[in-house]
CSV table of C-alpha atoms in Angstrom, one decimal:
chain,number,residue,atom,x,y,z
Z,200,VAL,CA,0.0,0.0,0.0
Z,201,THR,CA,2.8,2.4,1.0
Z,202,ARG,CA,4.7,1.6,-2.3
Z,203,SER,CA,1.7,2.2,-4.4
Z,204,GLY,CA,0.9,5.4,-2.5
Z,205,THR,CA,4.4,6.7,-3.1
Z,206,ALA,CA,4.2,5.8,-6.8
Z,207,GLN,CA,0.9,7.7,-7.1
Z,208,ALA,CA,2.4,10.7,-5.3
Z,209,ASP,CA,5.4,10.6,-7.8
Z,210,ILE,CA,3.0,10.5,-10.8
Z,211,ALA,CA,1.0,13.4,-9.3
Z,212,GLU,CA,4.2,15.4,-8.7
Z,213,ARG,CA,5.4,14.6,-12.3
Z,214,LEU,CA,2.0,15.7,-13.7
Z,215,ARG,CA,2.2,19.0,-11.8
Z,216,THR,CA,5.7,19.6,-13.2
Z,217,GLU,CA,4.6,18.8,-16.7
Z,218,ILE,CA,1.5,21.1,-16.5
Z,219,ASP,CA,3.8,23.8,-15.2
Z,220,ARG,CA,6.2,23.3,-18.1
Z,221,ALA,CA,3.4,23.3,-20.6
Z,222,LEU,CA,2.3,26.7,-19.3
Z,223,GLN,CA,5.9,27.9,-19.3
Z,224,ARG,CA,6.3,26.7,-22.9
Z,225,ASN,CA,3.3,28.7,-24.1
Z,226,ILE,CA,4.4,31.8,-22.3
Z,227,LYS,CA,8.1,31.5,-23.4
Z,228,GLY,CA,7.1,30.3,-26.9
Z,229,LEU,CA,5.5,33.6,-27.5
Z,230,GLU,CA,8.6,35.4,-26.1
Z,231,PHE,CA,10.8,33.3,-28.3
Z,232,LEU,CA,8.9,34.3,-31.5
Z,233,ALA,CA,9.0,38.0,-30.6
Z,234,ALA,CA,12.7,38.0,-29.4
Z,235,PRO,CA,15.4,39.8,-31.3
Z,236,LYS,CA,18.6,38.1,-32.4
Z,237,GLN,CA,20.4,36.3,-29.6
Z,238,ALA,CA,23.4,38.3,-28.4
Z,239,VAL,CA,26.7,36.4,-28.9
Z,240,GLY,CA,30.3,37.2,-28.0
Z,241,ALA,CA,31.1,37.1,-24.3
Z,242,MET,CA,34.7,38.4,-23.9
Z,243,PRO,CA,35.9,41.9,-24.5
Z,244,LYS,CA,38.1,42.2,-27.5
Z,245,GLU,CA,40.0,44.8,-29.6
Z,246,SER,CA,40.0,44.9,-33.4
Z,247,VAL,CA,43.6,44.8,-34.5
Z,248,LEU,CA,43.1,44.7,-38.3
Z,249,ARG,CA,40.1,44.9,-40.6
Z,250,ARG,CA,40.7,44.5,-44.3
Z,251,GLY,CA,37.8,43.4,-46.5
Z,252,THR,CA,36.8,39.8,-45.5
Z,253,LEU,CA,39.7,39.7,-43.0
Z,254,GLN,CA,39.2,40.6,-39.4
Z,255,LEU,CA,41.8,40.1,-36.6
Z,256,TYR,CA,40.7,40.4,-32.9
Z,257,HIS,CA,42.8,40.4,-29.8
Z,258,TYR,CA,41.0,39.4,-26.6
Z,259,ARG,CA,41.6,41.3,-23.4
Z,260,PRO,CA,43.6,39.1,-21.0
Z,261,VAL,CA,42.0,38.2,-17.7
Z,262,ALA,CA,45.0,36.5,-16.0
Z,263,ASP,CA,47.8,38.4,-14.3
Z,264,GLU,CA,50.5,36.0,-15.7
Z,265,LEU,CA,50.4,34.7,-19.3
Z,266,TYR,CA,51.9,31.8,-21.1
Z,267,ARG,CA,54.8,32.9,-23.3
Z,268,VAL,CA,53.2,31.5,-26.6
Z,269,PRO,CA,50.1,33.3,-27.9
Z,270,ILE,CA,47.2,31.5,-29.5
Z,271,LEU,CA,45.9,32.5,-33.0
Z,272,ILE,CA,42.5,31.0,-33.7
Z,273,VAL,CA,41.7,30.5,-37.4
Z,274,SER,CA,37.9,30.4,-37.9
Z,275,PRO,CA,36.4,28.4,-40.8
Z,276,THR,CA,35.9,30.6,-43.9
Z,277,SER,CA,32.3,29.4,-44.1
Z,278,ASN,CA,31.2,30.6,-40.6
Z,279,ARG,CA,31.6,33.4,-38.1
Z,280,GLY,CA,34.2,33.0,-35.3
Z,281,TYR,CA,31.9,33.6,-32.4
Z,282,ILE,CA,31.3,29.9,-32.1
Z,283,PHE,CA,34.4,30.1,-30.0
Z,284,ASP,CA,32.9,32.8,-27.8
Z,285,LEU,CA,29.1,32.3,-27.6
Z,286,ALA,CA,28.4,33.3,-24.0
Z,287,ARG,CA,30.0,33.2,-20.5
Z,288,GLY,CA,30.4,29.5,-19.5
Z,289,GLN,CA,30.1,28.5,-23.2
Z,290,SER,CA,33.2,30.2,-24.6
Z,291,LEU,CA,36.4,28.4,-25.4
Z,292,VAL,CA,38.0,31.9,-25.6
Z,293,GLU,CA,36.9,32.7,-22.0
Z,294,PHE,CA,38.2,29.3,-20.9
Z,295,LEU,CA,41.6,29.9,-22.5
Z,296,LEU,CA,41.9,33.5,-21.1
Z,297,THR,CA,41.2,32.3,-17.6
Z,298,ARG,CA,43.8,29.6,-18.0
Z,299,GLY,CA,46.4,32.3,-18.8
Z,300,TYR,CA,46.6,32.3,-22.6
Z,301,ASP,CA,47.0,35.3,-24.8
Z,302,VAL,CA,44.3,34.8,-27.5
Z,303,TYR,CA,43.9,36.3,-31.0
Z,304,MET,CA,41.3,35.3,-33.5
Z,305,ILE,CA,41.0,35.6,-37.3
Z,306,ASP,CA,37.3,36.0,-38.0
Z,307,TRP,CA,36.0,36.2,-41.6
Z,308,LEU,CA,33.4,38.7,-42.7
Z,309,PRO,CA,31.2,38.2,-45.8
Z,310,PRO,CA,33.5,38.9,-48.8
Z,311,ARG,CA,32.8,42.0,-50.9
Z,312,ARG,CA,31.9,41.7,-54.5
Z,313,ASP,CA,35.4,42.8,-55.6
Z,314,GLU,CA,36.8,40.0,-53.4
Z,315,SER,CA,35.3,37.3,-55.5
Z,316,ARG,CA,38.8,36.9,-57.0
Z,317,LEU,CA,40.4,35.9,-53.7
Z,318,ARG,CA,42.2,32.5,-53.9
Z,319,LEU,CA,43.8,30.1,-51.5
Z,320,GLU,CA,47.0,32.1,-52.1
Z,321,ASP,CA,45.4,35.2,-50.6
Z,322,TYR,CA,44.5,33.3,-47.4
Z,323,LEU,CA,47.8,31.4,-47.1
Z,324,LEU,CA,50.4,33.8,-48.3
Z,325,ASP,CA,48.8,37.1,-47.2
Z,326,PHE,CA,45.9,37.0,-44.7
Z,327,ILE,CA,47.3,34.4,-42.2
Z,328,PRO,CA,50.9,35.6,-42.5
Z,329,THR,CA,49.8,39.2,-42.0
Z,330,CYS,CA,47.9,38.2,-38.8
Z,331,GLN,CA,50.9,36.1,-37.6
Z,332,ALA,CA,53.1,39.2,-38.1
Z,333,LEU,CA,50.8,41.4,-36.1
Z,334,VAL,CA,50.6,38.8,-33.3
Z,335,HIS,CA,54.4,38.8,-33.3
Z,336,GLU,CA,54.6,42.6,-33.2
Z,337,ARG,CA,52.1,42.8,-30.3
Z,338,SER,CA,53.3,39.9,-28.2
Z,339,GLY,CA,57.0,39.9,-29.0
Z,340,GLN,CA,56.8,36.2,-29.8
Z,341,SER,CA,57.9,34.9,-33.2
Z,342,GLN,CA,55.8,31.7,-32.9
Z,343,ALA,CA,52.2,31.2,-32.1
Z,344,THR,CA,49.9,28.2,-31.5
Z,345,LEU,CA,47.5,27.9,-34.4
Z,346,LEU,CA,44.0,26.7,-33.4
Z,347,GLY,CA,41.8,25.9,-36.4
Z,348,TYR,CA,38.3,24.6,-36.8
Z,349,CYS,CA,37.0,22.7,-39.9
Z,350,ILE,CA,38.3,24.3,-43.0
Z,351,GLY,CA,40.1,26.9,-40.7
Z,352,GLY,CA,42.0,23.8,-39.5
Z,353,THR,CA,42.9,22.9,-43.0
Z,354,LEU,CA,44.1,26.4,-43.7
Z,355,SER,CA,46.2,26.3,-40.4
Z,356,LEU,CA,47.8,23.0,-41.5
Z,357,LEU,CA,48.6,24.4,-44.9
Z,358,TYR,CA,50.0,27.6,-43.4
Z,359,ALA,CA,52.1,25.5,-41.0
Z,360,ALA,CA,53.5,23.5,-44.0
Z,361,LEU,CA,54.4,26.8,-45.8
Z,362,PHE,CA,55.8,28.7,-42.7
Z,363,PRO,CA,56.8,26.0,-40.2
Z,364,ALA,CA,59.2,28.2,-38.3
Z,365,THR,CA,56.4,30.5,-37.1
Z,366,VAL,CA,54.2,27.8,-35.6
Z,367,ALA,CA,54.7,26.6,-32.0
Z,368,ASN,CA,51.8,24.2,-31.8
Z,369,LEU,CA,48.8,23.1,-33.8
Z,370,VAL,CA,45.4,22.4,-32.2
Z,371,LEU,CA,42.9,21.2,-34.8
Z,372,PHE,CA,39.1,20.6,-34.4
Z,373,SER,CA,37.3,18.5,-37.0
Z,374,THR,CA,39.8,19.3,-39.8
Z,375,PRO,CA,39.3,17.7,-43.2
Z,376,VAL,CA,42.3,16.5,-45.3
Z,377,ASP,CA,41.2,13.3,-47.1
Z,378,PHE,CA,38.2,14.5,-49.1
Z,379,ARG,CA,37.7,11.1,-50.7
Z,380,HIS,CA,35.7,10.2,-47.6
Z,381,MET,CA,33.4,13.2,-47.8
Z,382,LYS,CA,31.2,11.0,-49.8
Z,383,LEU,CA,28.0,13.1,-50.1
Z,384,PHE,CA,29.9,16.3,-51.0
Z,385,ARG,CA,32.0,14.4,-53.5
Z,386,ILE,CA,29.0,12.9,-55.2
Z,387,TRP,CA,27.2,16.3,-55.3
Z,388,ALA,CA,30.2,18.1,-56.7
Z,389,ASP,CA,31.1,15.3,-59.1
Z,390,GLU,CA,33.3,16.6,-61.9
Z,391,SER,CA,31.2,14.9,-64.5
Z,392,HIS,CA,28.1,17.1,-63.9
Z,393,PHE,CA,28.9,19.9,-61.4
Z,394,ASP,CA,29.9,22.9,-63.6
Z,395,VAL,CA,31.8,24.9,-60.9
Z,396,ASP,CA,33.4,27.2,-63.6
Z,397,ARG,CA,30.0,28.2,-64.9
Z,398,LEU,CA,28.6,28.8,-61.4
Z,399,VAL,CA,31.5,31.0,-60.3
Z,400,ASP,CA,31.8,32.9,-63.6
Z,401,THR,CA,28.1,33.7,-63.4
Z,402,ILE,CA,27.4,34.6,-59.8
Z,403,GLY,CA,30.9,35.5,-58.4
Z,404,ASN,CA,30.8,34.9,-54.6
Z,405,ILE,CA,28.9,31.8,-53.7
Z,406,PRO,CA,26.0,32.7,-51.3
Z,407,GLY,CA,25.9,31.2,-47.8
Z,408,GLU,CA,22.4,29.7,-48.5
Z,409,PHE,CA,24.0,27.5,-51.1
Z,410,PHE,CA,26.1,25.7,-48.3
Z,411,LEU,CA,23.3,25.9,-45.8
Z,412,SER,CA,20.9,24.0,-48.1
Z,413,ALA,CA,23.6,21.4,-48.8
Z,414,PHE,CA,23.8,20.8,-45.0
Z,415,ASP,CA,20.1,20.6,-44.9
Z,416,VAL,CA,20.0,18.0,-47.7
Z,417,MET,CA,22.7,16.1,-45.8
Z,418,ARG,CA,20.6,15.8,-42.6
Z,419,PRO,CA,17.1,16.9,-43.6
Z,420,ALA,CA,15.4,15.9,-40.4
Z,421,ASN,CA,17.9,17.8,-38.1
Z,422,ARG,CA,16.1,21.2,-38.4
Z,423,ALA,CA,12.6,19.8,-37.7
Z,424,ALA,CA,13.9,17.5,-34.9
Z,425,GLY,CA,15.7,20.6,-33.4
Z,426,VAL,CA,12.5,22.6,-33.3
Z,427,LEU,CA,10.7,19.7,-31.7
Z,428,GLN,CA,13.4,19.4,-29.0
Z,429,LEU,CA,13.2,23.1,-28.6
Z,430,TRP,CA,9.5,23.0,-28.0
Z,431,THR,CA,10.0,20.2,-25.4
Z,432,ASN,CA,12.6,22.3,-23.6
Z,433,MET,CA,11.0,25.7,-24.0
Z,434,TRP,CA,10.5,25.9,-20.2
Z,435,ASN,CA,14.3,25.7,-19.8
Z,436,ASP,CA,15.8,29.1,-20.3
Z,437,ASP,CA,19.4,27.8,-20.7
Z,438,TYR,CA,18.4,25.4,-23.4
Z,439,VAL,CA,16.5,28.1,-25.3
Z,440,LYS,CA,19.4,30.5,-25.1
Z,441,SER,CA,21.8,27.9,-26.3
Z,442,TYR,CA,19.5,26.9,-29.1
Z,443,ARG,CA,19.1,30.4,-30.3
Z,444,MET,CA,22.9,31.0,-30.3
Z,445,PHE,CA,23.6,27.9,-32.3
Z,446,ASP,CA,20.7,28.7,-34.6
Z,447,ARG,CA,21.9,32.2,-35.2
Z,448,TRP,CA,25.5,30.9,-35.9
Z,449,ALA,CA,24.2,28.3,-38.4
Z,450,ALA,CA,22.0,30.8,-40.2
Z,451,GLU,CA,24.9,33.2,-40.5
Z,452,THR,CA,26.8,30.8,-42.9
Z,453,LEU,CA,29.1,33.1,-44.9
Z,454,PRO,CA,29.3,33.5,-48.7
Z,455,LEU,CA,32.6,32.3,-50.1
Z,456,PRO,CA,34.8,34.2,-52.7
Z,457,GLY,CA,34.1,32.6,-56.1
Z,458,GLU,CA,37.7,31.8,-57.0
Z,459,TYR,CA,38.5,30.3,-53.6
Z,460,PHE,CA,35.4,28.1,-54.0
Z,461,ARG,CA,36.4,27.0,-57.5
Z,462,GLN,CA,40.0,26.3,-56.4
Z,463,SER,CA,38.9,24.4,-53.3
Z,464,THR,CA,36.4,22.3,-55.3
Z,465,LYS,CA,39.0,21.4,-57.8
Z,466,GLU,CA,42.0,20.9,-55.5
Z,467,PHE,CA,40.3,19.3,-52.5
Z,468,LEU,CA,37.1,17.5,-53.8
Z,469,TRP,CA,38.2,16.6,-57.3
Z,470,ARG,CA,42.0,16.1,-57.0
Z,471,ASN,CA,42.3,15.4,-53.2
Z,472,SER,CA,45.7,17.1,-53.5
Z,473,ILE,CA,46.5,17.5,-49.8
Z,474,MET,CA,46.6,13.7,-49.6
Z,475,THR,CA,48.5,13.3,-52.9
Z,476,GLY,CA,51.0,15.9,-51.7
Z,477,LYS,CA,50.6,17.7,-55.0
Z,478,LEU,CA,49.0,21.0,-53.7
Z,479,THR,CA,51.0,24.1,-54.6
Z,480,VAL,CA,50.2,27.5,-53.3
Z,481,GLY,CA,51.6,30.4,-55.4
Z,482,GLY,CA,54.0,27.9,-56.9
Z,483,ARG,CA,55.2,26.6,-53.5
Z,484,PRO,CA,54.5,23.0,-52.5
Z,485,ALA,CA,52.3,22.8,-49.5
Z,486,VAL,CA,53.3,19.4,-48.1
Z,487,LEU,CA,52.2,18.4,-44.6
Z,488,SER,CA,55.4,16.5,-43.9
Z,489,MET,CA,57.1,19.9,-43.6
Z,490,ILE,CA,55.2,20.4,-40.3
Z,491,THR,CA,57.3,19.8,-37.2
Z,492,ALA,CA,55.3,21.5,-34.5
Z,493,PRO,CA,53.5,19.4,-31.8
Z,494,LEU,CA,50.0,18.7,-33.0
Z,495,LEU,CA,46.7,17.8,-31.4
Z,496,SER,CA,43.9,16.7,-33.7
Z,497,ILE,CA,40.4,16.5,-32.2
Z,498,VAL,CA,37.7,14.5,-34.0
Z,499,ALA,CA,34.1,14.1,-33.0
Z,500,GLN,CA,32.6,10.6,-32.8
Z,501,HIS,CA,29.3,11.6,-34.5
Z,502,ASP,CA,30.6,14.3,-37.0
Z,503,HIS,CA,28.7,13.8,-40.2
Z,504,VAL,CA,30.5,16.6,-42.0
Z,505,VAL,CA,34.1,15.6,-41.1
Z,506,PRO,CA,33.9,12.0,-40.1
Z,507,HIS,CA,37.0,10.2,-38.7
Z,508,PRO,CA,38.4,8.9,-42.0
Z,509,VAL,CA,38.5,12.5,-43.4
Z,510,ALA,CA,40.5,13.9,-40.5
Z,511,HIS,CA,42.6,10.9,-39.4
Z,512,PRO,CA,45.3,10.9,-42.2
Z,513,ILE,CA,46.6,14.1,-40.6
Z,514,MET,CA,48.3,11.8,-38.1
Z,515,GLU,CA,50.2,10.1,-40.9
Z,516,LEU,CA,50.9,13.1,-43.1
Z,517,VAL,CA,52.6,15.5,-40.7
Z,518,GLY,CA,56.2,15.4,-39.8
Z,519,SER,CA,55.6,16.4,-36.1
Z,520,PRO,CA,57.4,14.1,-33.7
Z,521,GLU,CA,54.7,14.9,-31.1
Z,522,ARG,CA,51.2,14.2,-32.5
Z,523,GLU,CA,48.1,13.1,-30.8
Z,524,GLU,CA,44.5,12.4,-31.9
Z,525,LEU,CA,41.7,12.8,-29.5
Z,526,ILE,CA,38.3,11.3,-30.3
Z,527,VAL,CA,35.5,12.9,-28.4
Z,528,LYS,CA,31.8,12.6,-28.0
Z,529,GLY,CA,29.6,15.0,-30.0
Z,530,GLY,CA,29.0,16.2,-33.5
Z,531,HIS,CA,30.6,18.7,-35.9
Z,532,VAL,CA,29.5,21.8,-34.0
Z,533,SER,CA,29.2,20.5,-30.4
Z,534,VAL,CA,32.8,19.4,-30.5
Z,535,VAL,CA,33.7,23.1,-30.2
Z,536,ALA,CA,31.1,24.4,-27.8
Z,537,GLY,CA,28.9,21.6,-26.6
Z,538,PRO,CA,28.4,20.7,-23.0
Z,539,SER,CA,30.9,17.8,-23.0
Z,540,ALA,CA,33.5,20.1,-24.7
Z,541,VAL,CA,33.1,22.5,-21.7
Z,542,THR,CA,33.6,19.9,-19.0
Z,543,ARG,CA,36.0,17.4,-20.6
Z,544,LEU,CA,37.6,18.6,-23.8
Z,545,TRP,CA,38.7,22.1,-22.9
Z,546,PRO,CA,40.6,21.0,-19.8
Z,547,SER,CA,42.3,18.3,-21.9
Z,548,ILE,CA,43.4,20.9,-24.4
Z,549,ASP,CA,44.7,23.0,-21.6
Z,550,GLU,CA,46.7,20.1,-20.1
Z,551,TRP,CA,48.2,19.3,-23.6
Z,552,LEU,CA,48.9,22.9,-24.5
Z,553,GLY,CA,50.0,24.5,-21.2
Z,554,LYS,CA,53.3,22.6,-21.1
Z,555,ARG,CA,54.0,23.4,-24.7
Z,556,SER,CA,53.3,27.1,-24.3
Z,557,VAL,CA,56.0,28.1,-21.8
M,276,MET,CA,-2.7,-0.6,-14.3
M,277,ALA,CA,-0.4,2.0,-15.8
M,278,ASP,CA,3.4,1.3,-15.5
M,279,PRO,CA,4.6,3.8,-12.8
M,280,THR,CA,8.1,3.8,-14.4
M,281,PHE,CA,6.8,5.0,-17.7
M,282,ASP,CA,8.0,8.5,-18.5
M,283,PRO,CA,6.1,10.2,-21.3
M,284,LEU,CA,8.6,12.9,-21.8
M,285,GLN,CA,11.5,10.5,-22.2
M,286,ALA,CA,9.4,8.4,-24.6
M,287,TRP,CA,8.7,11.5,-26.7
M,288,GLN,CA,12.4,12.5,-26.8
M,289,LYS,CA,13.4,9.0,-27.8
M,290,PHE,CA,10.7,9.1,-30.5
M,291,VAL,CA,12.1,12.4,-31.9
M,292,SER,CA,15.7,11.2,-31.9
M,293,ASP,CA,14.8,7.8,-33.5
M,294,TRP,CA,12.7,9.6,-36.2
M,295,GLU,CA,15.5,12.0,-36.9
M,296,ARG,CA,18.1,9.2,-37.3
M,297,GLN,CA,15.8,7.1,-39.5
M,298,PHE,CA,14.7,10.0,-41.7
M,299,ASN,CA,18.3,11.1,-42.2
M,300,GLU,CA,19.4,7.6,-43.0
M,301,ALA,CA,16.6,7.1,-45.6
M,302,SER,CA,17.4,10.5,-47.1
M,303,THR,CA,21.1,9.7,-47.5
M,304,LEU,CA,20.1,6.7,-49.6
M,305,VAL,CA,18.4,9.0,-52.1
M,306,THR,CA,20.7,12.0,-51.9
M,307,GLY,CA,23.9,9.9,-52.1
M,308,SER,CA,23.0,8.6,-55.5
M,309,GLN,CA,24.6,9.8,-58.8
M,310,GLU,CA,21.1,10.3,-60.2
M,311,PHE,CA,20.1,12.8,-57.4
M,312,SER,CA,23.5,14.5,-57.8
M,313,ARG,CA,22.9,14.9,-61.5
M,314,LEU,CA,19.5,16.4,-60.9
M,315,MET,CA,20.9,18.8,-58.3
M,316,SER,CA,23.6,19.9,-60.7
M,317,GLN,CA,20.9,20.5,-63.4
M,318,ALA,CA,18.9,22.5,-60.9
M,319,THR,CA,21.9,24.6,-60.0
M,320,GLY,CA,22.5,25.1,-63.8
M,321,TYR,CA,18.9,26.3,-64.3
M,322,PHE,CA,19.2,28.5,-61.3
M,323,THR,CA,22.4,30.0,-62.5
M,324,ALA,CA,21.0,30.7,-66.0
M,325,LEU,CA,17.8,32.2,-64.4
M,326,GLN,CA,19.8,34.4,-62.1
M,327,GLN,CA,22.0,35.6,-65.0
M,328,LYS,CA,18.9,36.5,-67.1
M,329,PHE,CA,17.2,38.2,-64.1
M,330,ASP,CA,20.2,40.3,-63.3
M,331,GLU,CA,20.5,41.4,-67.0
M,332,GLN,CA,16.9,42.4,-67.2
M,333,MET,CA,16.8,44.1,-63.8
M,334,GLU,CA,20.0,46.1,-64.7
M,335,THR,CA,18.2,47.4,-67.9
M,336,TYR,CA,15.0,48.2,-66.1
M,337,LEU,CA,16.8,50.2,-63.4
M,338,LYS,CA,18.8,52.1,-66.0
M,339,VAL,CA,15.6,53.0,-67.9
M,340,THR,CA,14.0,54.2,-64.6
M,341,HIS,CA,17.1,56.2,-63.5
M,342,LEU,CA,17.5,54.1,-60.4
M,343,PRO,CA,20.9,52.9,-59.1
M,344,SER,CA,21.5,49.3,-60.1
M,345,LYS,CA,23.4,46.5,-58.2
M,346,SER,CA,26.6,47.3,-60.1
M,347,ASP,CA,26.3,51.1,-59.3
M,348,ILE,CA,25.9,50.3,-55.6
M,349,ALA,CA,28.8,47.7,-55.9
M,350,ALA,CA,31.0,50.4,-57.5
M,351,ILE,CA,30.3,52.8,-54.6
M,352,GLN,CA,30.8,50.0,-52.1
M,353,GLU,CA,34.2,49.3,-53.7
M,354,ARG,CA,35.2,52.9,-53.3
M,355,VAL,CA,34.1,53.0,-49.7
M,356,ALA,CA,36.0,49.8,-49.0
M,357,ALA,CA,39.1,51.2,-50.7
M,358,ILE,CA,38.9,54.3,-48.4
M,359,GLU,CA,38.4,52.0,-45.3
M,360,ASP,CA,41.4,49.9,-46.3
M,361,LYS,CA,43.6,53.0,-46.8
M,362,LEU,CA,42.5,54.4,-43.4
M,363,GLU,CA,43.4,51.1,-41.8
M,364,ARG,CA,46.8,51.0,-43.4
M,365,LEU,CA,47.4,54.7,-42.4
M,366,THR,CA,46.4,53.9,-38.8
M,367,GLN,CA,48.8,50.9,-38.8
M,368,ALA,CA,51.6,53.0,-40.4
M,369,LEU,CA,51.2,55.9,-37.9
M,370,GLY,CA,51.1,53.5,-35.0
M,371,CYS,CA,47.8,55.1,-33.8
M,372,LYS,CA,46.6,51.8,-32.4
M,373,ASP,CA,46.5,51.5,-28.6
M,374,ARG,CA,49.3,49.6,-26.9
M,375,PRO,CA,48.3,46.0,-26.6
M,376,ALA,CA,46.5,45.2,-23.3
M,377,THR,CA,49.0,42.4,-22.7
M,378,SER,CA,52.2,44.5,-22.9
M,379,ASP,CA,52.6,44.9,-19.1
M,380,ILE,CA,51.7,41.3,-18.2
M,381,PRO,CA,54.6,38.9,-17.6
M,382,ARG,CA,54.7,35.9,-20.0
M,383,THR,CA,56.1,33.6,-17.3
M,384,ARG,CA,53.2,31.4,-16.6
M,385,ARG,CA,53.8,27.6,-16.2
M,386,PRO,CA,51.2,24.9,-16.0
M,387,ARG,CA,49.7,24.2,-12.5
M,388,GLY,CA,51.9,21.9,-10.5
M,389,ASN,CA,55.1,22.8,-12.4
M,390,LYS,CA,55.7,26.2,-10.8
């Protein structure tokens, strides 16, 4: 009798909670629909350089003693860099600052119409080297740790292959190198029917919506399932805030300069030239075996954009005597800013990087 | 009698995530085919041609009605951007930027436990 009574009391309590949540959902659902864009960017920063699509930030330090080696974050060219600094408690930048690192970030702005001619050469022989030189000038340190995410990781690797003496360490999140295993993208951009030349020659910069719809086709149920999960959790303010920040980030997918898109499609998706070692940038070979800096590559278990076989060959291609691969829970985005990144991954990065930053 | 351990919320969440996985898997079978890819490329080709035609006609229409066209605005934007770039370079050259906030902070930190 007592057990049955307790079970009934539990059910009644649960029912009360659910009714309360249903009411909260209705009230907060209306607030959600009327709310302006979710604010993002937690940590104070200073703009060091702004030139067209290129933006370099320097974050204000919060520690009274810094590691010698500064960090230069390279954002993916397809997305805004605030994924690294969403909000207090959900910001890799905040975490690194509190652990005593000096943090800079390359963020990309939508390319202007006259920037449709930008090529990989502009990114690898001008933009990143210019930012590295500014970090050197401001910090007094000739080497920096490069921290890259997705295609920003690929750019970091290629930069490190071209300018190995300026790189102290490499930390890479979900970084593609073997494009043979990006099966869906390769089928969609198949050389036999995807006329990249005509597309670029006609429209110049490739709109962000083009990539956003490709991701939607890749996982068509994700958006609807996300909305259903949002509705279920509408009573939970933290969940809603988090959802809105990620939603805003995904919606702000950047256009890409046309030439850069054409070159990336041909070199990476068609020729897979990082793997074959035949990639040249401005006439210079960009071969990953030239990299000698310690390297940490982080791969997410459930990443449908950059699955393990796409990122894993980094471990075989680089010449770094110290190299480590970390396979973590999560998907392509949550690897950078998801709940398990905050509690487990970031402290592991600090442990790996701290001793290599003195 | 109803199962007291049954949690309707958990069941709902499981249903949503199962549906999401199954739908995505089914869709990959279709979208991962060469046929789908060929159709998508064709659609992109049509879209490109349409966009080109639309741009040409709109440009003519705006010219006739004495309104600034996309290329007029792009030309102004390019000039503003050139001025912005030049200002940025001048600022850099003159050293007008503030001293870095890190300049007085010692770079002597060591990992915890190694001090």
